[in-house]
XYZ file of C-alpha atoms in Angstrom:
715
model
C 40.697 -8.775 -46.126
C 40.016 -7.432 -49.590
C 37.520 -10.238 -50.249
C 35.847 -9.661 -46.882
C 35.307 -6.018 -47.690
C 33.712 -7.000 -51.006
C 31.407 -9.492 -49.276
C 30.248 -6.839 -46.836
C 29.602 -4.459 -49.700
C 27.373 -6.986 -51.486
C 25.460 -7.760 -48.277
C 24.680 -4.105 -47.591
C 23.579 -3.579 -51.175
C 20.963 -6.312 -50.687
C 19.777 -5.062 -47.315
C 20.219 -1.387 -46.546
C 19.461 -1.771 -42.844
C 22.385 -4.131 -42.290
C 25.102 -2.506 -40.251
C 28.747 -2.778 -41.181
C 31.296 -4.710 -39.159
C 34.144 -3.357 -37.141
C 37.232 -4.809 -38.827
C 40.618 -5.235 -37.185
C 43.426 -6.494 -39.430
C 46.750 -8.068 -38.504
C 50.204 -6.894 -39.467
C 49.731 -8.753 -42.754
C 47.546 -5.863 -43.868
C 49.489 -3.175 -42.068
C 49.305 -0.097 -44.297
C 48.950 -1.758 -47.692
C 46.614 0.211 -49.949
C 45.981 -2.656 -52.324
C 43.846 -4.321 -49.608
C 41.299 -1.496 -49.676
C 41.345 -0.817 -53.376
C 37.765 -0.180 -54.625
C 36.284 -0.884 -51.169
C 37.359 2.284 -49.395
C 33.871 2.978 -47.931
C 33.574 -0.539 -46.524
C 37.061 -0.436 -45.001
C 36.666 3.073 -43.540
C 36.822 2.927 -39.754
C 38.868 -0.285 -39.718
C 42.065 -0.806 -37.765
C 45.287 -2.577 -38.725
C 48.497 -3.426 -36.936
C 51.969 -2.689 -38.196
C 55.266 -3.648 -36.659
C 56.873 -0.535 -35.321
C 59.566 0.519 -37.796
C 60.784 4.083 -37.724
C 62.046 5.679 -40.925
C 65.793 5.330 -41.511
C 66.788 8.801 -42.677
C 70.412 7.878 -43.432
C 69.351 5.129 -45.777
C 67.859 7.438 -48.438
C 71.121 9.211 -49.326
C 72.947 5.922 -49.487
C 70.263 4.332 -51.618
C 70.060 7.220 -54.058
C 73.857 7.054 -54.648
C 73.772 3.461 -55.828
C 74.304 2.655 -59.529
C 75.251 -0.491 -61.398
C 78.465 1.099 -62.441
C 79.669 1.973 -58.939
C 78.007 -0.724 -56.903
C 79.592 -3.997 -57.745
C 79.843 -5.357 -54.226
C 76.260 -6.597 -54.271
C 75.961 -9.278 -56.944
C 72.149 -8.960 -56.963
C 72.062 -5.182 -57.443
C 72.143 -5.372 -61.261
C 69.150 -7.736 -61.222
C 67.323 -5.340 -58.903
C 68.049 -2.443 -61.271
C 66.821 -4.285 -64.329
C 63.619 -5.406 -62.569
C 62.836 -1.994 -61.139
C 63.248 -0.073 -64.383
C 62.133 -2.936 -66.701
C 65.216 -2.761 -68.878
C 68.350 -4.730 -69.571
C 71.852 -3.492 -68.959
C 73.295 -5.727 -71.728
C 71.537 -7.276 -74.714
C 72.674 -9.120 -77.816
C 73.193 -7.015 -80.902
C 70.524 -8.849 -82.863
C 67.923 -8.311 -80.116
C 66.164 -5.229 -81.247
C 62.988 -5.646 -79.124
C 64.426 -5.693 -75.565
C 64.613 -2.313 -73.882
C 68.127 -1.300 -73.005
C 68.846 0.772 -69.932
C 69.938 4.219 -70.952
C 71.913 5.004 -67.826
C 69.681 7.959 -66.993
C 67.462 5.966 -64.628
C 67.234 7.424 -61.110
C 66.293 5.587 -57.888
C 64.481 8.665 -56.606
C 61.684 8.121 -59.102
C 58.470 6.814 -57.344
C 60.519 6.162 -54.228
C 58.960 5.390 -50.844
C 60.975 3.871 -48.046
C 59.756 0.504 -46.950
C 58.261 0.749 -43.451
C 60.042 -2.419 -42.415
C 63.465 -1.117 -43.312
C 64.457 -0.500 -39.726
C 63.473 -4.074 -38.873
C 65.679 -5.315 -41.744
C 68.550 -3.239 -40.438
C 68.096 -4.638 -36.935
C 67.790 -8.200 -38.294
C 71.100 -7.925 -40.143
C 72.677 -6.479 -37.019
C 71.433 -9.386 -34.932
C 72.939 -11.911 -37.334
C 76.204 -10.018 -37.422
C 76.453 -9.792 -33.642
C 75.621 -13.504 -33.360
C 78.332 -14.439 -35.833
C 80.778 -12.212 -34.033
C 80.025 -13.896 -30.765
C 80.339 -17.298 -32.391
C 83.673 -16.410 -33.940
C 85.042 -15.121 -30.674
C 84.099 -18.326 -28.974
C 85.393 -20.732 -31.612
C 88.384 -18.911 -33.104
C 90.181 -17.216 -30.251
C 93.682 -18.371 -31.247
C 93.430 -18.194 -35.039
C 92.052 -14.873 -36.136
C 92.542 -15.384 -39.885
C 91.419 -18.935 -40.547
C 89.229 -21.063 -38.274
C 88.249 -24.540 -39.316
C 85.669 -24.779 -36.532
C 83.459 -22.268 -38.315
C 83.119 -24.691 -41.196
C 81.306 -27.185 -38.940
C 78.607 -24.897 -37.494
C 74.913 -25.291 -38.269
C 71.772 -23.211 -37.902
C 70.925 -24.540 -34.465
C 74.191 -23.348 -33.041
C 73.807 -19.955 -34.672
C 70.225 -19.676 -33.361
C 71.482 -20.136 -29.823
C 73.823 -17.226 -30.292
C 71.154 -15.103 -31.949
C 68.622 -15.379 -29.116
C 71.319 -14.215 -26.705
C 71.952 -11.028 -28.659
C 70.855 -7.824 -26.992
C 71.483 -4.198 -27.950
C 69.821 -0.799 -28.269
C 69.308 0.325 -31.866
C 69.626 3.774 -33.308
C 65.981 4.484 -32.435
C 66.559 3.700 -28.746
C 64.647 0.466 -29.105
C 65.956 -2.311 -26.876
C 66.379 -5.494 -28.864
C 66.259 -8.821 -27.062
C 64.633 -12.227 -27.498
C 62.559 -14.332 -25.141
C 62.774 -18.088 -24.719
C 60.612 -18.572 -27.771
C 62.910 -16.451 -29.919
C 60.413 -13.571 -30.190
C 61.661 -9.992 -30.076
C 59.900 -7.418 -27.892
C 56.469 -6.511 -29.194
C 56.141 -3.007 -30.519
C 53.236 -2.381 -32.841
C 51.777 0.698 -34.401
C 47.981 0.784 -34.465
C 46.677 2.304 -37.697
C 43.180 3.627 -38.372
C 42.003 3.609 -41.978
C 39.774 6.659 -42.520
C 38.886 6.163 -46.161
C 40.516 7.599 -49.232
C 42.634 9.853 -47.058
C 44.632 6.788 -46.067
C 45.863 5.632 -42.676
C 46.115 7.614 -39.494
C 48.226 6.801 -36.486
C 45.792 5.680 -33.757
C 48.245 4.505 -31.068
C 50.836 1.913 -30.246
C 51.449 -1.168 -28.125
C 54.873 -1.830 -26.572
C 56.496 -4.503 -24.405
C 59.417 -3.816 -22.091
C 62.284 -6.072 -20.952
C 60.762 -6.190 -17.461
C 57.729 -7.932 -18.928
C 55.294 -4.997 -18.557
C 53.112 -3.726 -21.380
C 51.870 -0.304 -22.374
C 48.978 0.613 -24.674
C 48.479 4.161 -25.833
C 45.429 5.119 -27.919
C 44.372 8.475 -29.266
C 41.012 9.744 -27.983
C 39.920 12.301 -30.559
C 41.130 11.175 -33.956
C 39.609 7.706 -34.093
C 36.960 6.614 -36.597
C 34.881 3.461 -36.225
C 32.694 1.476 -38.593
C 29.754 3.906 -38.277
C 32.009 6.845 -39.261
C 31.843 8.235 -35.718
C 34.241 8.311 -32.797
C 31.834 6.435 -30.485
C 33.584 3.295 -29.292
C 31.498 0.217 -30.249
C 30.995 -2.655 -27.840
C 32.103 -6.030 -28.993
C 31.889 -9.029 -26.682
C 31.155 -12.673 -27.076
C 28.346 -12.339 -24.510
C 27.331 -9.484 -22.290
C 28.502 -9.700 -18.715
C 25.696 -10.811 -16.420
C 24.210 -8.324 -13.985
C 23.929 -8.758 -10.241
C 21.570 -11.607 -9.439
C 22.075 -13.387 -12.784
C 23.847 -16.638 -13.529
C 25.689 -17.669 -16.704
C 24.337 -20.586 -18.691
C 26.577 -21.805 -21.471
C 25.088 -22.276 -24.943
C 26.272 -23.398 -28.355
C 25.339 -20.242 -30.265
C 27.311 -17.855 -28.059
C 29.519 -17.947 -25.012
C 26.633 -17.830 -22.481
C 23.247 -16.350 -21.748
C 22.290 -14.651 -18.500
C 19.388 -16.027 -16.439
C 17.943 -14.031 -13.538
C 17.601 -15.786 -10.205
C 14.457 -15.354 -8.082
C 14.332 -12.494 -5.608
C 14.951 -14.790 -2.647
C 17.894 -16.577 -4.319
C 21.626 -15.930 -4.370
C 24.091 -16.730 -7.162
C 26.754 -19.371 -6.617
C 29.394 -18.205 -9.096
C 31.405 -21.381 -8.565
C 28.688 -23.634 -9.947
C 26.737 -20.902 -11.781
C 23.577 -21.995 -9.966
C 20.811 -20.123 -8.109
C 20.375 -21.098 -4.441
C 17.408 -20.290 -2.163
C 17.759 -18.385 1.093
C 16.056 -19.963 4.102
C 12.831 -18.463 5.479
C 13.729 -15.426 7.532
C 16.795 -14.691 5.413
C 17.247 -12.493 2.338
C 20.039 -12.009 -0.268
C 22.470 -9.136 0.234
C 23.126 -6.423 -2.339
C 25.687 -8.511 -4.227
C 23.405 -11.576 -4.241
C 26.228 -13.737 -2.982
C 25.107 -14.469 0.615
C 21.980 -14.366 2.819
C 21.453 -12.248 5.925
C 18.861 -12.556 8.700
C 15.796 -10.319 8.320
C 14.769 -8.154 11.290
C 11.335 -8.607 12.855
C 9.058 -5.650 12.100
C 5.608 -4.594 13.188
C 3.358 -1.988 11.673
C 3.999 1.559 12.802
C 3.956 5.011 11.336
C 1.693 8.017 11.066
C -1.486 5.926 10.755
C -0.701 4.075 13.978
C -0.005 7.326 15.829
C -3.294 8.829 14.647
C -5.237 5.688 15.638
C -3.710 5.632 19.116
C -4.376 9.352 19.519
C -7.995 8.826 18.504
C -8.387 5.992 21.025
C -6.672 7.971 23.789
C -8.947 10.950 23.230
C -11.949 8.616 23.332
C -10.865 7.153 26.676
C -10.498 10.642 28.144
C -13.930 11.689 26.821
C -15.518 8.520 28.232
C -13.918 9.067 31.619
C -15.102 12.687 31.777
C -18.622 11.554 30.835
C -18.646 9.034 33.691
C -17.448 11.715 36.119
C -20.199 14.125 35.046
C -22.845 11.429 35.361
C -21.653 10.437 38.840
C -21.668 14.065 39.939
C -25.241 14.508 38.687
C -26.353 11.000 39.566
C -29.665 12.054 41.192
C -30.812 14.453 38.477
C -33.741 13.598 36.196
C -31.565 13.480 33.063
C -29.383 10.735 34.499
C -32.220 8.895 36.213
C -34.391 8.870 33.100
C -31.734 6.914 31.169
C -31.561 4.010 33.669
C -28.325 4.907 35.384
C -26.996 1.388 35.775
C -27.385 0.625 32.057
C -25.735 3.927 31.181
C -22.684 3.096 33.262
C -22.533 -0.364 31.669
C -22.618 1.216 28.198
C -19.876 3.694 29.137
C -17.683 0.881 30.441
C -18.114 -0.972 27.147
C -17.224 2.182 25.183
C -14.057 2.606 27.247
C -13.079 -1.005 26.578
C -13.552 -0.468 22.831
C -11.143 2.469 22.913
C -8.663 0.541 25.071
C -8.667 -2.365 22.594
C -6.748 -0.195 20.084
C -3.680 -0.188 22.341
C -3.569 -3.990 22.289
C -4.344 -4.196 18.562
C -1.532 -1.805 17.582
C 1.023 -3.068 20.117
C 3.901 -5.345 19.121
C 2.272 -8.742 18.492
C 2.866 -11.167 21.341
C 0.735 -13.895 22.855
C -0.654 -11.470 25.455
C -1.502 -8.690 22.995
C -3.003 -11.152 20.501
C -5.083 -12.756 23.268
C -6.479 -9.370 24.332
C -7.111 -8.414 20.698
C -9.078 -11.613 20.241
C -11.355 -11.415 23.289
C -11.734 -7.725 24.241
C -13.400 -6.144 21.156
C -16.339 -8.579 20.775
C -17.043 -8.595 24.525
C -16.803 -4.795 24.726
C -19.284 -4.381 21.885
C -21.618 -6.951 23.423
C -21.614 -4.883 26.638
C -22.688 -1.785 24.694
C -25.320 -3.334 22.494
C -26.708 -5.756 25.098
C -27.459 -2.773 27.362
C -28.958 -0.836 24.465
C -31.058 -3.840 23.438
C -32.368 -4.211 26.986
C -33.238 -0.526 27.123
C -34.972 -0.427 23.720
C -36.826 -3.646 24.484
C -38.137 -2.121 27.739
C -39.303 0.989 25.903
C -40.998 -1.090 23.227
C -42.868 -3.232 25.778
C -44.041 -0.156 27.657
C -45.229 1.419 24.430
C -47.055 -1.755 23.419
C -48.840 -1.947 26.808
C -49.863 1.709 26.722
C -51.802 1.192 23.505
C -54.398 -0.893 25.349
C -57.667 0.840 26.338
C -57.336 -0.317 29.900
C -53.918 -1.174 31.293
C -54.818 -4.189 33.405
C -51.270 -4.952 34.639
C -47.826 -3.501 34.462
C -45.333 -5.180 32.051
C -42.892 -7.545 33.727
C -39.105 -7.169 34.129
C -39.118 -3.373 33.986
C -37.120 -2.866 37.171
C -33.507 -1.765 37.116
C -32.303 -5.029 38.619
C -34.053 -7.024 35.895
C -32.535 -4.875 33.160
C -29.011 -5.342 34.524
C -29.449 -9.100 34.856
C -30.746 -9.393 31.287
C -27.803 -7.321 30.036
C -25.178 -9.517 31.686
C -26.923 -12.663 30.471
C -26.532 -11.398 26.889
C -22.894 -10.505 27.574
C -22.357 -13.972 29.047
C -23.511 -15.555 25.794
C -20.866 -13.521 23.959
C -18.209 -14.602 26.472
C -19.137 -18.236 25.869
C -18.826 -17.788 22.081
C -15.437 -16.070 22.461
C -14.195 -18.796 24.833
C -15.140 -21.579 22.430
C -13.455 -19.755 19.551
C -10.252 -19.212 21.506
C -10.085 -22.873 22.535
C -10.566 -24.000 18.947
C -7.875 -21.653 17.615
C -5.495 -20.154 20.152
C -4.205 -16.665 19.344
C -0.512 -16.413 18.522
C 1.964 -14.034 16.926
C 3.113 -14.826 13.396
C 4.283 -13.175 10.199
C 2.071 -11.372 7.720
C 1.996 -13.507 4.536
C 1.464 -10.399 2.393
C 5.040 -9.261 3.149
C 6.798 -12.632 3.038
C 9.456 -13.628 2.178
C 11.390 -10.332 1.928
C 9.953 -8.841 5.141
C 9.059 -10.378 8.504
C 6.150 -8.237 9.681
C 4.693 -9.485 12.957
C 0.943 -9.830 13.255
C -1.593 -11.853 15.209
C -2.042 -15.000 13.133
C -5.771 -15.620 13.252
C -8.031 -16.718 10.440
C -10.753 -14.305 9.392
C -13.416 -16.874 10.274
C -12.178 -17.318 13.830
C -11.852 -13.570 14.343
C -15.193 -12.488 12.843
C -17.380 -15.282 14.254
C -17.814 -13.696 17.739
C -18.915 -10.458 16.082
C -21.950 -12.229 14.613
C -23.577 -12.151 18.041
C -22.800 -8.430 18.288
C -24.301 -7.945 14.847
C -27.409 -9.819 16.004
C -27.728 -7.484 19.003
C -27.261 -4.466 16.743
C -30.006 -5.711 14.422
C -32.459 -6.157 17.295
C -31.556 -2.717 18.680
C -32.227 -1.214 15.267
C -35.568 -3.008 15.039
C -36.711 -1.770 18.464
C -35.396 1.698 17.704
C -37.626 1.829 14.641
C -40.638 0.628 16.648
C -40.134 3.267 19.375
C -39.210 6.163 17.110
C -42.520 8.050 17.762
C -42.209 8.533 21.497
C -43.287 11.909 22.918
C -41.003 14.911 22.602
C -40.275 14.944 26.329
C -38.653 11.512 26.100
C -36.873 11.020 22.785
C -33.880 8.830 23.782
C -35.198 6.148 21.447
C -34.520 8.448 18.518
C -30.875 8.839 19.517
C -30.600 5.080 19.941
C -32.010 4.709 16.442
C -29.466 7.139 14.981
C -26.717 5.247 16.806
C -27.805 1.926 15.341
C -28.108 3.271 11.797
C -24.597 4.735 11.878
C -23.192 1.606 13.536
C -24.583 -0.644 10.814
C -22.872 1.484 8.167
C -19.527 1.396 10.015
C -19.705 -2.363 10.600
C -20.578 -3.069 6.978
C -17.510 -1.126 5.875
C -15.375 -2.814 8.558
C -16.228 -6.344 7.396
C -15.415 -5.490 3.777
C -12.135 -3.779 4.671
C -11.068 -6.518 7.057
C -11.441 -9.158 4.364
C -9.806 -7.074 1.627
C -6.978 -5.099 3.237
C -3.527 -6.234 4.325
C -3.224 -3.798 7.256
C -5.966 -5.393 9.319
C -4.764 -4.022 12.671
C -5.108 -0.384 11.613
C -8.510 -1.070 10.061
C -9.751 -2.714 13.253
C -8.482 0.119 15.436
C -10.205 2.863 13.463
C -13.419 0.860 13.052
C -13.715 0.010 16.746
C -12.903 3.548 17.878
C -15.358 5.004 15.376
C -18.158 2.672 16.540
C -17.489 3.597 20.165
C -17.440 7.303 19.267
C -20.823 7.025 17.561
C -22.376 5.545 20.707
C -20.677 8.089 22.979
C -21.627 11.144 20.920
C -25.208 10.245 20.014
C -26.256 8.692 23.333
C -24.480 10.785 25.950
C -23.471 14.140 24.477
C -27.105 15.379 24.273
C -27.472 14.622 27.988
C -24.165 16.316 28.779
C -25.397 19.321 26.825
C -28.447 19.622 29.110
C -26.525 18.878 32.319
C -23.689 21.322 31.676
C -25.173 24.051 29.475
C -28.921 24.004 30.205
C -29.432 22.881 33.813
C -32.864 24.552 33.850
C -34.105 21.706 31.642
C -32.773 19.091 34.031
C -36.084 18.824 35.973
C -38.631 16.054 36.301
C -41.319 18.042 34.522
C -39.347 17.711 31.306
C -39.464 13.925 31.510
C -43.070 13.167 32.572
C -46.609 14.022 31.494
C -48.805 15.543 34.257
C -52.251 15.604 32.626
C -54.378 12.456 32.349
C -57.906 12.404 30.870
C -60.110 9.464 30.024
C -63.223 9.911 27.922
C -65.897 7.164 27.874
C -68.940 7.099 25.596
C -71.889 4.767 26.183
C -75.512 4.478 27.418
C -76.562 5.068 30.984
C -76.420 1.409 31.886
C -72.906 1.070 30.565
C -71.931 4.252 32.367
C -72.917 2.817 35.692
C -70.948 -0.333 35.115
C -67.933 1.641 34.000
C -68.085 3.924 37.014
C -68.103 0.944 39.329
C -65.163 -0.593 37.527
C -63.062 2.553 37.535
C -63.681 3.378 41.171
C -62.485 -0.047 42.249
C -59.699 -0.530 39.731
C -57.131 2.156 40.549
C -56.664 5.385 42.369
C -55.926 7.131 39.113
C -58.121 10.158 38.583
C -60.359 9.824 35.567
C -62.902 11.889 33.800
C -65.572 10.241 31.686
C -68.286 11.845 29.668
C -71.206 10.261 27.822
C -74.330 11.805 26.336
C -77.362 10.934 24.258
C -79.766 12.973 22.219
C -82.743 10.832 23.229
C -82.548 8.218 25.971
C -78.724 8.144 26.351
C -76.932 9.707 29.330
C -73.820 11.835 29.565
C -71.447 11.698 32.557
C -68.174 13.369 33.500
C -65.838 11.850 36.122
C -63.086 14.214 37.341
C -60.217 13.730 39.809
C -57.181 15.754 41.019
C -54.046 14.873 42.948
C -53.840 15.362 46.612
C -50.173 16.416 47.146
C -47.296 18.415 45.671
C -44.334 16.660 43.991
C -41.208 18.725 43.546
C -39.879 16.281 40.974
C -42.805 16.749 38.651
C -43.572 20.327 39.606
C -47.366 19.748 40.018
C -49.738 20.832 42.759
C -52.958 19.297 44.141
C -55.467 20.346 46.792
C -57.246 17.113 47.486
C -58.826 14.145 45.865
C -62.425 14.347 44.724
C -64.536 13.027 41.903
C -67.673 14.343 40.289
C -70.225 12.538 38.209
C -72.795 14.394 36.164
C -75.723 12.586 34.571
C -78.045 14.182 32.038
C -81.167 12.710 30.566
C -83.282 14.601 28.101
C -84.384 14.932 24.570
C -82.786 18.325 23.930
C -80.190 18.434 21.178
C -76.672 19.090 22.457
C -75.340 22.494 21.358
C -71.937 23.289 19.792
C -70.145 23.867 23.125
C -70.925 20.337 24.234
C -69.666 19.006 20.928
C -66.417 20.901 21.413
C -66.127 19.348 24.880
C -66.538 15.876 23.421
C -63.927 16.593 20.729
C -61.496 17.845 23.387
C -61.947 14.612 25.302
C -61.180 12.574 22.232
C -58.005 14.511 21.509
C -56.860 14.248 25.087
C -57.513 10.545 25.051
C -54.946 10.198 22.227
C -52.448 12.293 24.144
C -52.998 10.057 27.142
C -51.497 7.098 25.287
C -48.150 8.860 24.929
C -48.193 10.465 28.342
C -48.641 7.055 30.056
C -45.578 5.829 28.181
C -43.523 8.754 29.462
C -44.547 8.101 33.047
C -43.669 4.431 32.775
C -40.260 5.237 31.282
C -39.126 7.048 34.399
C -36.469 5.206 36.351
C -38.532 5.072 39.549
C -42.247 4.666 38.618
C -44.654 5.673 41.388
C -47.414 3.403 42.601
C -49.932 6.299 42.600
C -49.843 8.278 39.399
C -49.800 11.993 39.974
C -52.355 14.162 38.227
C -51.874 17.770 37.185
C -54.454 20.229 36.187
C -57.880 18.733 35.555
C -59.040 20.243 32.305
C -58.101 23.033 29.941
C -60.107 26.254 29.742
C -62.060 24.930 26.805
C -63.282 21.972 28.863
C -64.286 24.292 31.724
C -66.284 26.381 29.285
C -67.941 23.272 27.987
C -68.911 22.221 31.480
C -70.558 25.558 32.123
C -72.498 25.184 28.906
C -73.576 21.709 29.943
C -74.840 22.934 33.308
C -76.759 25.798 31.682
C -78.336 23.330 29.322
C -79.477 21.212 32.262
C -81.171 24.270 33.811
C -83.478 24.756 30.786
C -86.881 23.027 30.398
C -87.538 20.245 30.608
C -86.432 20.630 34.179
C -83.462 18.723 35.450
C -83.640 17.410 38.986
C -80.417 17.064 40.972
C -80.289 14.425 43.631
C -77.662 12.345 45.390
C -76.389 9.610 43.267
C -76.980 6.019 44.126
C -75.854 2.778 42.624
C -78.988 2.750 40.440
C -78.292 4.655 37.206
C -81.555 3.655 35.538
C -83.525 6.751 36.617
C -84.805 8.911 33.773
C -83.465 12.292 35.059
C -80.784 12.844 37.635
C -77.784 14.869 38.696
C -75.253 13.302 41.044
C -72.262 14.754 42.860
C -69.874 12.812 45.078
C -67.245 14.499 47.216
């Protein structure tokens, strides 16, 4: 041990960061101070073991009384005396160098009782008791002389010694086991430096075979000069979920098993749990995982949103049915409106299938209902916007020769269901190619079994491409019809609906491809798209129906003033008059003039009945044609009349669109007031101009418009 302490000292002198070792010595060191001589700092905090040997108090008085003169029984005592005091009791007379004992030597000088003295006492007692037992067995009849004792050997005596048992003066029970070992009783010593050894505890064995260890808690010192107990193991114990792998350098190293593996401590191997099973807390066995499906606050909010949307859609349908014959409802093509509302309701209802526990039925509904529901909405909107666009394109012609085709309600409904049928065909093909089924979400495997509808993103999103195509066409037509008159601006709301829908669908596609909770994303996206259509298309109409019924009249959805202005020479005027009189019954007013040889004519007509739907009145049908030939320059009032005609001609383009957009277009267009006050004033000015020289002659008009001067009135 002394050499080990020196080696540690040299190592720490070379490297200051090297920690010391925790030394534990055997009973060979015990409490010997020579072992720690000159290495007290290195040995501080070490522990040693000493055989338990209490101090024999009675021995000191006996030992101090011994002297060579009075202790002649022990033949070796004189040698002990001479060795201890380094002197000789007797020397030759001629030996003058050897030190002679003076007789004043005292055994109390530098005396310290040997710690093993009690063990020596007990050892002598064991031998004595063994000999006594041997004598009693072999010499029962002859107490003074026994020849049998002369034949004994050590083996025989050993057998008697291991059978000796007694309790010594320190109440220690002495006995021997089959190996000849006495009961273990050791004192545990703690070396604390130059202060010496301190009693740290003891270890004791009892005759019953039990053991007892007692250690002090507060007075211990370890290698780092603290009372913190150091940890010393061959290898650290492995944690839960780790296996031991034996190595050459140390006892073992710990290797962590995968999350889905258990530890077989018999073979020290990691074993996989089957799919659908997961290791328990101790990582020793697998248990079956429960089947889960997504739920929580997000699901509750999504279902609440969808439920509120269904209620709002149902109330909208009820209001529309109650006011089915009003202009607001009729102007929106009632049948298409009800088709759109049914599609919106289906979109809301799809959330209940999407967020339900995944089964074949719920997955089948989730697969087919959303794309078909959206196709119902956007096919009807596309049909409506296409009708508006065709009417607007036809109204831009100078003369509307024929009414655009497929504008009737029946045609619009048939076109809508044809477009929906295409979507149904696409969905049917997709379902046949990849049947919907319930499976487990791979994002949560293998530690959780979360049910979901197992459908590839391609198979799910493909039917929505047709819906996206319909949305794109609706947006295109909404842009083309954005400048309709103020009294019919449904195209603007359709445009706003399409713009918002494109934004929502763009976000939906990105989220569907990138998120793990696809069901919740679909539910919110579908409900939000349906809400956009419901709010922007129908809430403005509900606002008029419920809060402003005074606006729910036909006059707010039709234009009642029609004016046509025609400019040309007198020959062209005649041809035009013939054409207009035979073309339609629509009242027209045409005016043409010339500063030299050109003619000016005005053709005026008014309606002949009252229409409560349009709130216009008429007193009869008549037409007037005025022709003027002369070289007089037209004054400013006539010019204002011509400018008014031009402006009204532009307004006519939009007003014809509004009349055509009504749900039930009339065969005979109704005409309101003939001209504004400014036009009446212009007519008076024109007549006064005719009355000035050169004279203007008024005569019944004939088919010949080539006369130089003439005024014609037809009634």
